[in-house]
Short mmCIF file of C-alpha atoms and ligand atoms in Angstrom, two decimals:
data_model
loop_
_atom_site.label_atom_id
_atom_site.label_comp_id
_atom_site.label_asym_id
_atom_site.label_seq_id
_atom_site.Cartn_x
_atom_site.Cartn_y
_atom_site.Cartn_z
CA MET A 100 6.76 60.73 -27.55
CA LYS A 101 10.14 61.32 -25.59
CA PHE A 102 11.27 58.06 -22.76
CA THR A 103 13.29 59.13 -19.99
CA VAL A 104 14.42 55.98 -18.07
CA PHE A 105 15.32 56.10 -14.18
CA HIS A 106 17.27 53.09 -13.14
CA PHE A 107 17.06 51.67 -9.54
CA PRO A 108 19.35 49.40 -7.90
CA ILE A 109 16.56 48.12 -5.82
CA LEU A 110 12.98 49.59 -5.36
CA GLU A 111 9.64 48.23 -3.29
CA SER A 112 8.30 48.87 -6.70
CA THR A 113 8.38 50.20 -9.91
CA ASN A 114 5.25 50.75 -10.03
CA ASP A 115 4.87 52.82 -6.59
CA LYS A 116 7.47 54.86 -7.55
CA ALA A 117 6.18 55.39 -11.06
CA LEU A 118 2.95 56.06 -9.32
CA ALA A 119 4.57 58.42 -6.82
CA LEU A 120 5.84 60.72 -9.82
CA LEU A 121 2.80 60.90 -12.16
CA GLU A 122 1.11 62.15 -8.80
CA GLU A 123 3.94 65.07 -8.79
CA GLY A 124 3.03 65.43 -12.28
CA GLY A 125 5.53 63.44 -13.83
CA GLU A 126 5.33 63.29 -17.93
CA GLU A 127 4.21 60.28 -20.27
CA GLY A 128 7.28 58.67 -21.35
CA ILE A 129 9.07 58.45 -17.93
CA VAL A 130 10.08 54.93 -17.26
CA VAL A 131 11.30 53.75 -14.22
CA ILE A 132 13.48 50.82 -13.98
CA ALA A 133 14.74 48.77 -11.56
CA ASP A 134 17.27 45.27 -10.99
CA GLN A 135 15.12 44.35 -8.15
CA GLN A 136 11.70 44.93 -6.15
CA THR A 137 11.08 43.95 -2.70
CA ALA A 138 7.24 43.94 -2.79
CA GLY A 139 6.61 44.09 -6.31
CA ARG A 140 3.53 43.35 -6.67
CA GLY A 141 0.76 41.36 -9.47
CA ARG A 142 -3.24 41.50 -9.88
CA TYR A 143 -4.96 40.56 -6.75
CA GLY A 144 -2.79 41.80 -4.95
CA ARG A 145 -0.03 39.04 -5.15
CA HIS A 146 3.44 39.50 -4.66
CA TRP A 147 5.52 39.49 -8.06
CA ILE A 148 8.59 37.57 -6.35
CA SER A 149 11.64 40.14 -8.40
CA GLU A 150 15.16 38.64 -8.27
CA LYS A 151 18.25 40.53 -9.76
CA GLY A 152 17.94 38.89 -13.78
CA ASN A 153 14.45 40.02 -14.88
CA PHE A 154 12.79 43.31 -16.12
CA TYR A 155 11.32 45.37 -13.77
CA SER A 156 9.23 48.30 -15.77
CA SER A 157 6.96 50.75 -15.27
CA PHE A 158 5.58 53.46 -18.19
CA ILE A 159 4.07 56.78 -17.07
CA VAL A 160 1.19 57.77 -19.63
CA ARG A 161 -1.28 60.39 -19.78
CA PRO A 162 -3.97 59.26 -22.32
CA LYS A 163 -6.90 61.49 -21.15
CA LYS A 164 -9.11 58.79 -22.29
CA PRO A 165 -12.13 57.84 -19.54
CA LEU A 166 -11.40 55.39 -16.56
CA GLU A 167 -13.02 52.49 -18.30
CA ARG A 168 -10.84 52.35 -21.62
CA LEU A 169 -7.72 51.77 -19.29
CA SER A 170 -8.23 48.70 -19.00
CA GLU A 171 -6.99 48.02 -22.92
CA LEU A 172 -3.57 49.57 -22.31
CA ALA A 173 -2.63 46.30 -21.00
CA PHE A 174 -3.50 44.66 -23.90
CA VAL A 175 -1.38 47.59 -25.60
CA ALA A 176 1.70 46.70 -23.60
CA ALA A 177 0.81 42.98 -24.24
CA ILE A 178 1.18 43.25 -27.58
CA ALA A 179 4.41 45.33 -26.67
CA VAL A 180 5.97 42.52 -25.54
CA GLY A 181 5.34 40.00 -27.88
CA ARG A 182 6.50 42.16 -31.27
CA LEU A 183 9.21 42.42 -28.77
CA LEU A 184 10.38 38.86 -28.05
CA GLU A 185 9.07 37.65 -31.45
CA GLU A 186 12.36 39.54 -32.67
CA LEU A 187 14.62 38.45 -30.13
CA ILE A 188 13.88 34.48 -29.60
CA ASP A 189 15.88 33.08 -32.05
CA SER A 190 15.21 29.58 -31.80
CA GLY A 191 12.67 27.96 -33.56
CA ASN A 192 9.39 26.46 -32.19
CA VAL A 193 8.49 28.90 -29.63
CA GLU A 194 4.66 29.50 -29.82
CA LEU A 195 4.02 32.84 -28.38
CA HIS A 196 0.26 33.55 -26.74
CA TYR A 197 -1.29 36.15 -25.28
CA LYS A 198 -3.53 34.75 -22.01
CA TRP A 199 -6.18 37.19 -21.63
CA PRO A 200 -5.80 40.05 -20.36
CA ASN A 201 -2.29 40.33 -19.31
CA ASP A 202 -0.08 37.58 -19.88
CA VAL A 203 2.50 36.41 -22.42
CA LEU A 204 3.59 32.89 -22.89
CA LEU A 205 5.80 31.28 -24.36
CA ASN A 206 4.57 27.56 -25.45
CA GLN A 207 2.08 27.57 -23.31
CA LYS A 208 4.14 29.30 -19.76
CA LYS A 209 4.01 33.00 -18.46
CA VAL A 210 6.97 34.90 -19.04
CA CYS A 211 5.48 38.39 -18.67
CA GLY A 212 2.97 40.02 -16.71
CA ILE A 213 1.62 42.96 -16.86
CA LEU A 214 -0.30 45.47 -14.07
CA ILE A 215 -2.18 48.26 -14.79
CA GLU A 216 -2.87 50.92 -12.23
CA SER A 217 -4.07 54.70 -12.95
CA TYR A 218 -4.11 57.99 -10.39
CA SER A 219 -7.44 60.42 -10.31
CA THR A 220 -7.15 63.17 -8.46
CA GLY A 221 -11.48 63.52 -8.16
CA GLN A 222 -12.10 66.36 -9.74
CA SER A 223 -12.56 65.01 -13.77
CA ALA A 224 -14.26 61.62 -15.06
CA ILE A 225 -10.88 61.33 -16.94
CA PRO A 226 -7.63 60.17 -14.76
CA GLU A 227 -4.44 62.16 -14.74
CA GLY A 228 -2.71 59.29 -15.99
CA CYS A 229 -1.87 55.31 -15.69
CA VAL A 230 1.02 53.32 -14.90
CA ILE A 231 1.40 50.07 -16.81
CA GLY A 232 3.93 48.15 -14.75
CA ILE A 233 5.82 45.04 -16.99
CA GLY A 234 7.94 42.44 -15.52
CA ILE A 235 9.51 40.24 -17.61
CA ASN A 236 11.05 37.14 -16.83
CA ILE A 237 14.20 36.73 -18.33
CA ALA A 238 16.46 34.45 -16.59
CA SER A 239 14.50 32.79 -13.87
CA ASN A 240 10.97 32.13 -12.78
CA PRO A 241 9.40 31.69 -9.69
CA GLU A 242 9.21 28.51 -8.38
CA PHE A 243 5.58 28.18 -6.98
CA THR A 244 3.17 30.33 -9.44
CA VAL A 245 -0.86 30.35 -10.08
CA PHE A 246 -0.06 29.43 -13.68
CA PRO A 247 2.95 27.61 -14.93
CA SER A 248 5.23 29.69 -16.07
CA SER A 249 9.08 30.25 -17.40
CA PHE A 250 11.97 32.70 -18.58
CA ILE A 251 12.98 34.39 -22.08
CA ASN A 252 16.57 32.88 -22.17
CA HIS A 253 15.34 29.05 -21.78
CA TYR A 254 13.98 29.71 -24.89
CA SER A 255 16.89 31.54 -27.07
CA ARG A 256 19.88 30.39 -28.40
CA HIS A 257 21.62 33.20 -27.19
CA PRO A 258 21.65 35.33 -23.66
CA ILE A 259 18.99 38.13 -24.53
CA THR A 260 20.32 41.04 -22.06
CA ARG A 261 17.53 43.46 -19.93
CA ASP A 262 19.43 45.88 -22.19
CA GLN A 263 18.34 44.81 -25.00
CA VAL A 264 14.50 44.39 -23.36
CA LEU A 265 14.51 47.73 -22.74
CA ASP A 266 15.88 49.06 -26.06
CA GLY A 267 13.14 47.52 -27.56
CA ILE A 268 10.18 47.76 -25.58
CA LEU A 269 11.02 51.73 -25.86
CA GLY A 270 10.41 51.53 -29.39
CA HIS A 271 7.26 48.31 -29.58
CA PHE A 272 5.71 50.42 -26.90
CA GLN A 273 5.52 53.85 -28.89
CA SER A 274 3.92 51.83 -31.81
CA VAL A 275 1.18 50.03 -30.15
CA TYR A 276 0.60 53.32 -27.78
CA LEU A 277 0.34 55.75 -30.42
CA HIS A 278 -1.65 53.68 -32.67
CA TRP A 279 -3.85 52.93 -29.89
CA LEU A 280 -4.45 56.34 -29.69
CA GLN A 281 -4.85 57.57 -32.69
CA GLN A 282 -7.31 55.09 -34.10
CA GLY A 283 -8.27 53.16 -31.28
CA PHE A 284 -8.36 49.46 -30.14
CA ALA A 285 -9.61 47.33 -33.17
CA GLY A 286 -6.27 46.82 -34.81
CA ILE A 287 -4.78 45.65 -31.42
CA ARG A 288 -7.72 43.79 -30.58
CA GLN A 289 -7.31 41.75 -34.41
CA GLU A 290 -3.29 41.30 -33.47
CA LEU A 291 -4.69 40.06 -29.85
CA LEU A 292 -7.18 37.35 -31.87
CA GLN A 293 -4.50 35.85 -33.89
CA LYS A 294 -2.92 34.43 -30.69
CA ILE A 295 -5.25 34.59 -28.11
CA TYR A 296 -4.53 31.60 -25.62
CA GLY A 297 -7.57 28.88 -24.90
CA LEU A 298 -9.75 30.18 -27.84
CA GLY A 299 -12.15 27.79 -28.19
CA LYS A 300 -11.58 26.39 -25.52
CA ASN A 301 -13.55 25.68 -22.22
CA ILE A 302 -13.06 28.18 -19.15
CA HIS A 303 -15.09 28.69 -16.10
CA THR A 304 -14.88 32.21 -14.03
CA THR A 305 -16.63 33.38 -10.66
CA THR A 306 -18.13 36.73 -10.79
CA PRO A 307 -20.30 38.50 -8.56
CA LYS A 308 -23.33 36.51 -10.28
CA GLY A 309 -21.71 33.40 -9.73
CA LEU A 310 -20.08 30.93 -11.61
CA ILE A 311 -19.40 30.86 -15.17
CA GLN A 312 -18.55 28.51 -17.10
CA GLY A 313 -18.28 28.16 -21.10
CA ILE A 314 -16.37 28.05 -24.16
CA PHE A 315 -13.96 31.36 -24.82
CA GLU A 316 -15.46 32.60 -28.48
CA GLY A 317 -13.65 35.55 -28.93
CA LEU A 318 -13.14 39.26 -27.91
CA THR A 319 -15.70 42.01 -27.39
CA ASP A 320 -15.05 45.46 -28.91
CA ASP A 321 -13.27 47.01 -26.12
CA GLY A 322 -11.69 43.32 -24.96
CA GLY A 323 -13.96 41.42 -23.10
CA VAL A 324 -14.20 37.74 -22.96
CA ILE A 325 -17.22 36.24 -25.00
CA VAL A 326 -18.30 33.14 -23.36
CA ARG A 327 -20.93 30.76 -25.10
CA THR A 328 -22.26 29.08 -21.60
CA ILE A 329 -23.90 24.99 -21.94
CA GLY A 330 -27.45 26.85 -22.76
CA GLY A 331 -26.12 28.28 -25.29
CA ASP A 332 -26.51 32.20 -24.09
CA CYS A 333 -23.47 34.42 -24.78
CA MET A 334 -21.82 36.24 -21.93
CA THR A 335 -19.09 39.14 -21.96
CA ILE A 336 -16.74 38.70 -19.29
CA LYS A 337 -14.54 42.22 -18.74
CA SER A 338 -12.97 41.47 -15.48
CA SER A 339 -12.20 38.87 -13.72
CA GLU A 340 -9.78 35.88 -13.26
CA ILE A 341 -10.62 33.21 -15.51
CA ILE A 342 -9.50 29.41 -15.53
CA PHE A 343 -8.64 27.16 -18.51
CA SER A 344 -9.71 23.79 -17.83
CA PRO A 345 -7.13 21.48 -17.38
CA GLN A 346 -8.54 18.71 -20.02
CA ASN A 347 -8.83 20.89 -22.81
CA SER A 348 -6.63 23.06 -23.03
C1 BTN B 435 0.85 39.69 -13.06
O1 BTN B 435 0.94 39.13 -13.71
O2 BTN B 435 -0.30 39.90 -11.81
C2 BTN B 435 1.15 41.22 -13.01
C3 BTN B 435 2.78 41.48 -12.68
C4 BTN B 435 3.04 42.94 -12.64
C5 BTN B 435 4.64 42.72 -12.18
C6 BTN B 435 5.14 44.20 -12.64
S1 BTN B 435 7.11 43.96 -11.90
C7 BTN B 435 6.86 45.78 -12.53
C8 BTN B 435 6.25 47.10 -12.47
N1 BTN B 435 6.31 46.80 -10.54
C9 BTN B 435 5.15 46.09 -9.83
O3 BTN B 435 5.15 45.98 -8.50
N2 BTN B 435 4.51 45.17 -10.47
C10 BTN B 435 4.65 45.32 -11.69
#
């Protein structure tokens, strides 16, 4: 996989820029990075505050897989970030977790968010490609966030630079992505499960079918959350915001 990095001092959103390049025929391996974003976005249409000093990137991929498999790319990116942070963070007593479906946590605080957006011409069941947006808090975190947040330099004895993050993420992304393309999701699921946040804890979420409450039991073969409800039945959640109950998380 060959990477071509386009660096901008300021953009509205690296995902917007990468999506425009994807639509124009931009190749797999294009990576858009920006020092700052004026309209960075997260999941559920949330604003991703994007001040200077942090890492804002969007990767173009063209995996030629059906739409329903593309959400697995959030886990691919999370594992790449997780491996990178384990390599870069040089102090002990720092715990890394993956918070389903797309966050990376250090000591229970969010330091990375991932946003997958796909592009399809509508002429085929297989989307043309995808943009994987990765935001990593290096030097600061926003003050008010839905889930508690922090930044990676808070946990490192030596300041980690944006260039170190960029250099490292390319290699880790390449190896996890190629593994996923060639061998599927099973190995990635195993790696996620070893460090998944909230396993065995109470969770709740609202779905079109109503409120689901229960214990976070595990992950399905395609990355959904298995919840054991109070009645003892198991249900699967594929896309929804899960709230981890504070009393036991
Ligand atoms: C989330 O946690 O809700 C996902 C946040 C994703 C933020 C990144 S920053 C780089 C890329 N460009 C964007 O506009 N969003 C993603």
